[in-house]
Coordinates of N, CA, C and O in Angstrom, one line a residue:
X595 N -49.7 -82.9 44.4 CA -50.9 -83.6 44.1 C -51.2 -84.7 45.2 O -52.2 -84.4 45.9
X596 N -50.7 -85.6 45.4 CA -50.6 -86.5 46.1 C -50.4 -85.9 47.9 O -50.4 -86.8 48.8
X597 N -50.2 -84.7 48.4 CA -50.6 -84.3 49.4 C -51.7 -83.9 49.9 O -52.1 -84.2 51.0
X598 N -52.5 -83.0 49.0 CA -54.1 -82.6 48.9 C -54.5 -83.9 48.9 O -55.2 -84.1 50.0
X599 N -54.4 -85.1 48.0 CA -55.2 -86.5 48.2 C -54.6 -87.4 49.7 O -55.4 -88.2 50.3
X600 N -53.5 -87.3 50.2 CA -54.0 -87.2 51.7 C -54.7 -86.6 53.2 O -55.2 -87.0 54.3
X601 N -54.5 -85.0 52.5 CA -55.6 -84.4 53.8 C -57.1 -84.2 53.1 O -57.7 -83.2 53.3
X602 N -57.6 -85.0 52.4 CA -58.9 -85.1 52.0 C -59.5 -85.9 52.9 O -60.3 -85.5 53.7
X603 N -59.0 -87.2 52.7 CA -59.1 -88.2 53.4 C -59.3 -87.8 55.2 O -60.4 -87.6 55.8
X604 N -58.1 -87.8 55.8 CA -57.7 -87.1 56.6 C -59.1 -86.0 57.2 O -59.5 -86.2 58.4
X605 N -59.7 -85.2 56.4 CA -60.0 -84.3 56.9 C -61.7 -84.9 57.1 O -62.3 -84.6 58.1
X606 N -62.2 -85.8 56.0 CA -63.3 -86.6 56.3 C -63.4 -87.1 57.4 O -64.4 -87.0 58.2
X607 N -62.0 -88.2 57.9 CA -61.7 -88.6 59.6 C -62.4 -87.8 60.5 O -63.2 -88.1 61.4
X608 N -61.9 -86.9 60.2 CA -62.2 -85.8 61.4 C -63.5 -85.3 61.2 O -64.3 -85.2 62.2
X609 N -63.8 -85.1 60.4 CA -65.6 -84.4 60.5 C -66.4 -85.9 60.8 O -67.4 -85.7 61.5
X610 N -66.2 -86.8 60.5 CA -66.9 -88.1 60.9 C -66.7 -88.5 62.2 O -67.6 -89.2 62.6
X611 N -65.9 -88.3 62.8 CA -65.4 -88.5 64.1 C -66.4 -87.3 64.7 O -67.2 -87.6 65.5
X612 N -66.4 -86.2 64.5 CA -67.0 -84.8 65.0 C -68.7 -85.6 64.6 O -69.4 -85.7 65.6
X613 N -68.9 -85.9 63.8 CA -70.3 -86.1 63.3 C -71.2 -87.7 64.5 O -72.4 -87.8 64.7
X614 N -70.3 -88.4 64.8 CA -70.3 -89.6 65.1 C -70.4 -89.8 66.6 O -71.0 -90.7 67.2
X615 N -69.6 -88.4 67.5 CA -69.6 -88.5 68.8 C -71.1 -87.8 69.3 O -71.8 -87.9 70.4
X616 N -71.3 -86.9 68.1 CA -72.5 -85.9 68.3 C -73.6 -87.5 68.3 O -73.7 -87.9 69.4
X617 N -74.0 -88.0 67.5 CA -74.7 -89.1 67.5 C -74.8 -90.1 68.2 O -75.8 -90.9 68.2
X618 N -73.6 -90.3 68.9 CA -73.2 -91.7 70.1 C -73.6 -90.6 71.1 O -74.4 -91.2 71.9
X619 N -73.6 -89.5 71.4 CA -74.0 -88.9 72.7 C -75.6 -89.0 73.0 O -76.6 -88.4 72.5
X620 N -75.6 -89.6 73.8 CA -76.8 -90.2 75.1 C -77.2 -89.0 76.3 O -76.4 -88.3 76.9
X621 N -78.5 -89.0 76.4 CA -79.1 -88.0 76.9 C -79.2 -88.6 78.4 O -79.7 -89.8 78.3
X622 N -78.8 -88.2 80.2 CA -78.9 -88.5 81.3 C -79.5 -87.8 82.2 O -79.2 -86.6 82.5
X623 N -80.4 -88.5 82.9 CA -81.4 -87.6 83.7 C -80.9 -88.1 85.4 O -81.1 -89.2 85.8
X624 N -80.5 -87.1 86.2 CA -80.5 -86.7 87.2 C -81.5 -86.5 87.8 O -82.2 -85.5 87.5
X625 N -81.9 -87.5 89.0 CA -83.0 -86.6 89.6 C -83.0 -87.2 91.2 O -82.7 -88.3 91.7
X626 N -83.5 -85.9 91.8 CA -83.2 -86.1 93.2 C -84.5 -86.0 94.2 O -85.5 -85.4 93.7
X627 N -84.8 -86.6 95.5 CA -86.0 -86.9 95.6 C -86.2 -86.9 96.9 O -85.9 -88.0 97.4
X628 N -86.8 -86.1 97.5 CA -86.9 -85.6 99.1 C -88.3 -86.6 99.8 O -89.5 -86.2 99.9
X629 N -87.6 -88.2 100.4 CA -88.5 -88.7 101.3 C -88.3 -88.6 102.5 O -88.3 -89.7 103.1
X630 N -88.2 -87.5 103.1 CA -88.1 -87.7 104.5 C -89.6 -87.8 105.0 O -90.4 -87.9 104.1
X631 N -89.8 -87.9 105.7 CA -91.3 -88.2 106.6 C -91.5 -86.8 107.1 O -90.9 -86.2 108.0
X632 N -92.5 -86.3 106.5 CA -93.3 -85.4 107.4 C -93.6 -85.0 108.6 O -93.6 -84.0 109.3
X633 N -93.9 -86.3 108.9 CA -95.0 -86.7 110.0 C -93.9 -87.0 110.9 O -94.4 -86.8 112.1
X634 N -92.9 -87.2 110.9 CA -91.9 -88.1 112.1 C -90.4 -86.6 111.9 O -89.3 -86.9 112.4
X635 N -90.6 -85.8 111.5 CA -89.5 -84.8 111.6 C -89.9 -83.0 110.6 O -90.1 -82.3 109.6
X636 N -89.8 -83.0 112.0 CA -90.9 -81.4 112.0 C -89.8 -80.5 110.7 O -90.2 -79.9 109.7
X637 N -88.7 -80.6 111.1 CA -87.5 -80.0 109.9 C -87.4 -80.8 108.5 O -86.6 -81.7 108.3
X638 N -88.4 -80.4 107.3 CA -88.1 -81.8 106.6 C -87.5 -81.4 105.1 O -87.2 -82.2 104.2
X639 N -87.3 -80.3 105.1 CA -86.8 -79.6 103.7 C -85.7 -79.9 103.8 O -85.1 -80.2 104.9
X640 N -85.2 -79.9 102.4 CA -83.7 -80.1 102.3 C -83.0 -79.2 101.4 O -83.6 -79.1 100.3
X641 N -82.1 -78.6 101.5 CA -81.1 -77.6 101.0 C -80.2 -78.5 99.9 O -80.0 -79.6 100.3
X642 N -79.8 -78.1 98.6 CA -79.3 -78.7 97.4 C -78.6 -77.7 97.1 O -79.0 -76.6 97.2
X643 N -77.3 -78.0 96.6 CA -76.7 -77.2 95.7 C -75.9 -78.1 94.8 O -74.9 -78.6 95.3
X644 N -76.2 -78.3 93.4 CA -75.5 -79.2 92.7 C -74.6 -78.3 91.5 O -74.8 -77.1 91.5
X645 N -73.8 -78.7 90.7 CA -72.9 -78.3 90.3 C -71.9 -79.2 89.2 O -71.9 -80.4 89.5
X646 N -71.1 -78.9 88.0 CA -70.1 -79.5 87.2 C -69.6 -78.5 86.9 O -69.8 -77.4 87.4
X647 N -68.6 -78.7 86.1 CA -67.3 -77.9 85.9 C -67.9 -76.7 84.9 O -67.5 -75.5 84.8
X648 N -69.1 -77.3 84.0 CA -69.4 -76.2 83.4 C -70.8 -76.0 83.5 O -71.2 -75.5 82.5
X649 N -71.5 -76.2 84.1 CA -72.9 -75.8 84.5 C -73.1 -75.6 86.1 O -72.1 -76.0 86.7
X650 N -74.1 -75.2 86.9 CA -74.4 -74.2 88.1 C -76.0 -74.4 88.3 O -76.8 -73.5 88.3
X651 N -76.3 -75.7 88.5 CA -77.5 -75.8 89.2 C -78.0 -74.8 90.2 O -79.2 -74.9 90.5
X652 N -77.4 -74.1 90.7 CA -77.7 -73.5 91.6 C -78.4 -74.3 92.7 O -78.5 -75.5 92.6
X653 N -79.1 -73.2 94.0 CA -79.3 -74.0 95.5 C -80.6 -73.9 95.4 O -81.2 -73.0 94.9
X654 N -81.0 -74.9 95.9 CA -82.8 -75.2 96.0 C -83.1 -75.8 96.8 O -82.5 -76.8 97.0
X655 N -84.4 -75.4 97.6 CA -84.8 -76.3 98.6 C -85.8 -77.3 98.2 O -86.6 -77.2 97.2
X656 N -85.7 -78.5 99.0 CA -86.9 -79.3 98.2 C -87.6 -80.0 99.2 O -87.1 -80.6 100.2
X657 N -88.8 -79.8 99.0 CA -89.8 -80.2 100.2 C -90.2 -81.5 100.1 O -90.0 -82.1 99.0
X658 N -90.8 -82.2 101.3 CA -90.9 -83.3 101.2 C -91.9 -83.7 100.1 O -92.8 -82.9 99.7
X659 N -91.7 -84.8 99.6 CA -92.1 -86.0 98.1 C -92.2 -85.0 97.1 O -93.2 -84.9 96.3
X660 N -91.0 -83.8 96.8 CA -90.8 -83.5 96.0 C -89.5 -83.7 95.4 O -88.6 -84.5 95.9
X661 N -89.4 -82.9 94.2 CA -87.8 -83.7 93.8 C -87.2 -82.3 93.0 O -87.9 -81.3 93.1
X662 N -86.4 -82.3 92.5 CA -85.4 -81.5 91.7 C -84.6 -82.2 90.7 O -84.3 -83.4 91.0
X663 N -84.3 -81.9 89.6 CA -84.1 -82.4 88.7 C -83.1 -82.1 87.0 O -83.3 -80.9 86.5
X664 N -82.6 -82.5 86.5 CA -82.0 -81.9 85.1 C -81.8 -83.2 84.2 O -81.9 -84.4 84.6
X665 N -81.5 -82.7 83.0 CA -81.0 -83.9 81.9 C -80.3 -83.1 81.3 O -80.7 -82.0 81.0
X666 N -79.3 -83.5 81.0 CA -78.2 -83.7 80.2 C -77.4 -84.7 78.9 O -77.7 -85.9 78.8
X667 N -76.5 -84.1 78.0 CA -76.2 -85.4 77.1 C -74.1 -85.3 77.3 O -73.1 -84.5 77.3
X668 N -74.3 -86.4 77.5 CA -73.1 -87.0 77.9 C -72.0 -87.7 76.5 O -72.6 -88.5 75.8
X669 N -71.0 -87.4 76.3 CA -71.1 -87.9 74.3 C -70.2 -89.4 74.8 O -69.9 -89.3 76.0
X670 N -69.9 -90.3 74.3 CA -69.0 -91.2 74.0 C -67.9 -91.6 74.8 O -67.7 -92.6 75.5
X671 N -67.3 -90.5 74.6 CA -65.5 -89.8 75.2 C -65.7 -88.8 76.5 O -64.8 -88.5 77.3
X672 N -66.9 -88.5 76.7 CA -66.8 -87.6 77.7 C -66.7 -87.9 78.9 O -66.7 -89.1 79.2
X673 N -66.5 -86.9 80.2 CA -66.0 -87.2 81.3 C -67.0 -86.2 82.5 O -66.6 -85.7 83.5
X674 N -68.2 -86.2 81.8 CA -68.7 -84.9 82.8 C -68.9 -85.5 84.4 O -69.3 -86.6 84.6
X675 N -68.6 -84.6 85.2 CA -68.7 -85.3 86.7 C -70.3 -84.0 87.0 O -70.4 -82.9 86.5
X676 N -71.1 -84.5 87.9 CA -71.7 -83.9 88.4 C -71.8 -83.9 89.8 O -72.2 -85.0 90.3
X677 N -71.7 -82.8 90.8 CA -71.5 -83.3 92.8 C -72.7 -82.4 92.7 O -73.3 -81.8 91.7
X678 N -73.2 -82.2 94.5 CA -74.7 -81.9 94.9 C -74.0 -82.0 96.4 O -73.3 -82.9 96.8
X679 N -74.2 -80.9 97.0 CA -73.8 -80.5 98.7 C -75.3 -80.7 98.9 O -76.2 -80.3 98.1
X680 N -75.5 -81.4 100.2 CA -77.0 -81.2 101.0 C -77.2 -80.8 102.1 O -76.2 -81.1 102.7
X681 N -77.9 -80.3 102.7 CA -78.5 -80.0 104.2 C -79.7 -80.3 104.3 O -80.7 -80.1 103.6
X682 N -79.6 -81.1 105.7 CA -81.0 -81.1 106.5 C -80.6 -80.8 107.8 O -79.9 -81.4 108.6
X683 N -81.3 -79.7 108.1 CA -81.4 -79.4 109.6 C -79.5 -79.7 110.4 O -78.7 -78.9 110.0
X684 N -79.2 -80.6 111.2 CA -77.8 -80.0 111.7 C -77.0 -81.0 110.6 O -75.9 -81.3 111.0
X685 N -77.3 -81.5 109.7 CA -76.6 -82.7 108.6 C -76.3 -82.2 107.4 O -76.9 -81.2 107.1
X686 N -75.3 -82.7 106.7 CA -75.1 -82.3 105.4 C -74.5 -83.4 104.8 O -74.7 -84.6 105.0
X687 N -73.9 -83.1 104.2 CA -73.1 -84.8 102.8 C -73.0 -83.6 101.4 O -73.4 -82.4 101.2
X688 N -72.2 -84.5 100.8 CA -71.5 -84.1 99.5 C -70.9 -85.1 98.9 O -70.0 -85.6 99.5
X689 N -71.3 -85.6 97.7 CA -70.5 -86.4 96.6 C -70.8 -86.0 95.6 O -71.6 -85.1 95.5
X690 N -70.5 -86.5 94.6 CA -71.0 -86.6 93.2 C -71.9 -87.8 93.0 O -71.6 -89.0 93.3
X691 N -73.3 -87.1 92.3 CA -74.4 -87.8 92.0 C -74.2 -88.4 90.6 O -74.8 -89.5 90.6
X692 N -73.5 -88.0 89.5 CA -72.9 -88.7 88.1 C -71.1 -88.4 87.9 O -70.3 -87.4 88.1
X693 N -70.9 -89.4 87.5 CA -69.7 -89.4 87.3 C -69.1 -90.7 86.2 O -67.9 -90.9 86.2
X694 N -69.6 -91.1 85.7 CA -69.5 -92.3 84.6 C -70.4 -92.6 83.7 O -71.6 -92.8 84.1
X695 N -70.1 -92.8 82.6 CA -71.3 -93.2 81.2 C -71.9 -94.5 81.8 O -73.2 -94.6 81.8
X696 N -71.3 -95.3 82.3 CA -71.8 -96.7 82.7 C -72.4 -96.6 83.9 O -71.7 -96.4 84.9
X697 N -73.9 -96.8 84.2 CA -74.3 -96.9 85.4 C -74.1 -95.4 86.4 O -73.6 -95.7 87.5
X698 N -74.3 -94.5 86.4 CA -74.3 -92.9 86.9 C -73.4 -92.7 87.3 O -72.8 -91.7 87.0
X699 N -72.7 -93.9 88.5 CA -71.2 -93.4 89.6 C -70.7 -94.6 89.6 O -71.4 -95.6 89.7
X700 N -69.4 -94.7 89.4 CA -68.4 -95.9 89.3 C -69.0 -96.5 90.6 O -69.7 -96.1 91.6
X701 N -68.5 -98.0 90.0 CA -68.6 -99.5 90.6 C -70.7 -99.6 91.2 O -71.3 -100.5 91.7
X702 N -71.2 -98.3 90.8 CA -72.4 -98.6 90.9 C -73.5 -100.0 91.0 O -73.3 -100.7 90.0
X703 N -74.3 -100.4 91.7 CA -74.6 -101.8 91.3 C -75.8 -101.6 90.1 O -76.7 -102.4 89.9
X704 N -75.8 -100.4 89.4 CA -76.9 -100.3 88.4 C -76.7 -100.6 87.3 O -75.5 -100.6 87.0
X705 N -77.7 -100.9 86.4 CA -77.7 -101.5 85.2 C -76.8 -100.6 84.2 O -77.1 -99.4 84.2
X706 N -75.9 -101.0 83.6 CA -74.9 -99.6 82.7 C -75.6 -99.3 82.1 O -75.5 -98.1 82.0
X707 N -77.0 -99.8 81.2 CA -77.4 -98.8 80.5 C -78.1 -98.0 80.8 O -78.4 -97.3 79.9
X708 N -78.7 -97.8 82.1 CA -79.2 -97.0 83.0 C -79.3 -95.8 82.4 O -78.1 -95.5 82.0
X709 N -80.5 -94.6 82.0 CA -79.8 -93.2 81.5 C -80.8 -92.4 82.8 O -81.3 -91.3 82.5
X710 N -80.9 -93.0 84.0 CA -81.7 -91.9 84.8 C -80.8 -92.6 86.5 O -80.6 -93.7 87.0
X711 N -80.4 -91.4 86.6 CA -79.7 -91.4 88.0 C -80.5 -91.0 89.4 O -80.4 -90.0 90.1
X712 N -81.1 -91.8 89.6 CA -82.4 -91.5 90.4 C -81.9 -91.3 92.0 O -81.5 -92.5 92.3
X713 N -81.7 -90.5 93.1 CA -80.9 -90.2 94.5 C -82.6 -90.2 95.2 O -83.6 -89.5 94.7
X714 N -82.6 -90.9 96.2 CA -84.2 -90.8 97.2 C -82.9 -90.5 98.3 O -81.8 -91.0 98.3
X715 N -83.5 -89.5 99.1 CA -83.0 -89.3 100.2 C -83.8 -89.4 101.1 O -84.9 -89.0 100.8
X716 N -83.6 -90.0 102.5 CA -84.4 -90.3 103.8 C -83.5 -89.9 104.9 O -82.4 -89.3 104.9
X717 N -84.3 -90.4 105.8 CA -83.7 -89.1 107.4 C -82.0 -90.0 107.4 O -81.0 -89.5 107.8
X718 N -82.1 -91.3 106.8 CA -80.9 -92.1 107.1 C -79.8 -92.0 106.1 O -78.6 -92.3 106.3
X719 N -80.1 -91.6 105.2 CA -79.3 -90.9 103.9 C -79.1 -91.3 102.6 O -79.9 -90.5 103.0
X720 N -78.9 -91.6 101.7 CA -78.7 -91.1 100.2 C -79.2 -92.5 99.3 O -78.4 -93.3 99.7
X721 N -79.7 -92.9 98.7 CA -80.2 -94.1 97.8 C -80.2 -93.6 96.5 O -80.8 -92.6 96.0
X722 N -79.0 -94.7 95.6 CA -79.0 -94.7 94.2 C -80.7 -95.5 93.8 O -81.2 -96.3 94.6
X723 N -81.2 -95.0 92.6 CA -82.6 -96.3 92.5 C -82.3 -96.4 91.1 O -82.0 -95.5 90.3
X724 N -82.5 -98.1 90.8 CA -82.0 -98.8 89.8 C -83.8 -98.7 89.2 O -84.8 -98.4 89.9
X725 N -83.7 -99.0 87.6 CA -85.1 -98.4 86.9 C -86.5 -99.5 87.7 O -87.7 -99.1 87.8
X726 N -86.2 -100.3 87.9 CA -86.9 -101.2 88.6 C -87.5 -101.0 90.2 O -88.2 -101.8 90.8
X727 N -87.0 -99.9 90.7 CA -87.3 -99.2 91.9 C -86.5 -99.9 93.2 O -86.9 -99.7 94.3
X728 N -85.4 -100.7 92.8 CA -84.8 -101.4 94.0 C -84.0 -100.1 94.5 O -83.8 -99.1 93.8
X729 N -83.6 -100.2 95.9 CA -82.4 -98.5 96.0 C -81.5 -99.2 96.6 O -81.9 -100.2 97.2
X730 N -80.3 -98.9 96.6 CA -78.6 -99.0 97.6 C -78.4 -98.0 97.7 O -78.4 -97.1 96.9
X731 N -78.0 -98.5 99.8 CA -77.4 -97.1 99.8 C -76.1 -96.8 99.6 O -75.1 -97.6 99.4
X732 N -76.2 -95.6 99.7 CA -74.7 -94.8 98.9 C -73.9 -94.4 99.6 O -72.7 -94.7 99.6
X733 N -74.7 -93.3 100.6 CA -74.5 -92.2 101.7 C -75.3 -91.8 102.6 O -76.5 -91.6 102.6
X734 N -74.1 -91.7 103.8 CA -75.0 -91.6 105.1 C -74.5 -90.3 105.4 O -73.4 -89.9 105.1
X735 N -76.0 -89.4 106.1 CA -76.1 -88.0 106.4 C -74.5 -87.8 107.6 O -74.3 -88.8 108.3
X736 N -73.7 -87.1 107.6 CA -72.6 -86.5 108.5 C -73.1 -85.8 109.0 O -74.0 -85.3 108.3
X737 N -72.9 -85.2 110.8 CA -73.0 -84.2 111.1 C -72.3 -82.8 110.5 O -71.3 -82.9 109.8
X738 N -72.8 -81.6 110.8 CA -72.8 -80.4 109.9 C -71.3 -80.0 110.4 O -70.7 -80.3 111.4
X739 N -70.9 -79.4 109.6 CA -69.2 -78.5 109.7 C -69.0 -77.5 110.2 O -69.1 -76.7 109.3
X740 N -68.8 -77.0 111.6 CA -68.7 -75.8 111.7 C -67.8 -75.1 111.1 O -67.8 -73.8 111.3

C-alpha cells in the first residue's frame, strides 16, 4: 500500500516537470540579412546553408536587402545549437548563429532576453543586431578553401 502512495506522487513529478518545460519553452527567431551594396559590388548574392543536429535549413541564396529566416522554440533545459556556412564570391565563414537561451550566442553583448537573433551581413562581415538596431561585429569574411 504504502508503495503505490509513493509512485503517485512520484509520477505527478514527472508529468509536471514534462508539462512545465513544454510551457517555459520560448519561441526564437533567427534571421539573416543580406546588406551588401549593390551598387559598389557587381557579385552581391550570398550562398547560406544553415543547419542543427536535428533540422536542415537547407542552401539558399539571398539577394541583396533580402533576408532568410526561421523560428523555433527552445524549452528551459535545452541545448539546441544552430551553425550557417556562407559564400560570397571568393569568401566564406561559418559559425553558429544560436547557441544559448541567453542572448542567441555565448558572451554575446545582447540583451538575454533577446528572442530574435538578427545576423546583417556586409562586404566586411557578420553583425549580431541587438532589438534596438545597434549591431557588433561577430565575423569577418575568410578567404575561400580550396
Amino acid at each position: 500500500m504504502s508503495s503505490s502512495y509513493i509512485k503517485s506522487p512520484f509520477l505527478l513529478l514527472i508529468i509536471l516537470f514534462i508539462n512545465l518545460k513544454n510551457v517555459v519553452a520560448s519561441s526564437f527567431h533567427v534571421q539573416v540579412v543580406n546588406n551588401i551594396d549593390p551598387t559598389r559590388f557587381p557579385f552581391n548574392s550570398i550562398k547560406l546553408h544553415c543547419a542543427s543536429k536535428d533540422n536542415d535549413m537547407g542552401f539558399h541564396d539571398i539577394t541583396p536587402n533580402n533576408q532568410f529566416e526561421w523560428t523555433f522554440k527552445e524549452g528551459y533545459f535545452s541545448n539546441t545549437l544552430f551553425f550557417c556556412h556562407f559564400w560570397w564570391g571568393l569568401k566564406e565563414r561559418a559559425f553558429e548563429v544560436f547557441n544559448v537561451f541567453h542572448g542567441c550566442v555565448k558572451n554575446s553583448p545582447l540583451n538575454p532576453d533577446t528572442r530574435l537573433c538578427k545576423w546583417t551581413i556586409t562586404d566586411i562581415g557578420f553583425f549580431l543586431e541587438d532589438d534596438k538596431g545597434k549591431k557588433y561585429i561577430a565575423y569577418a569574411w575568410e578567404p575561400l578553401k580550396k
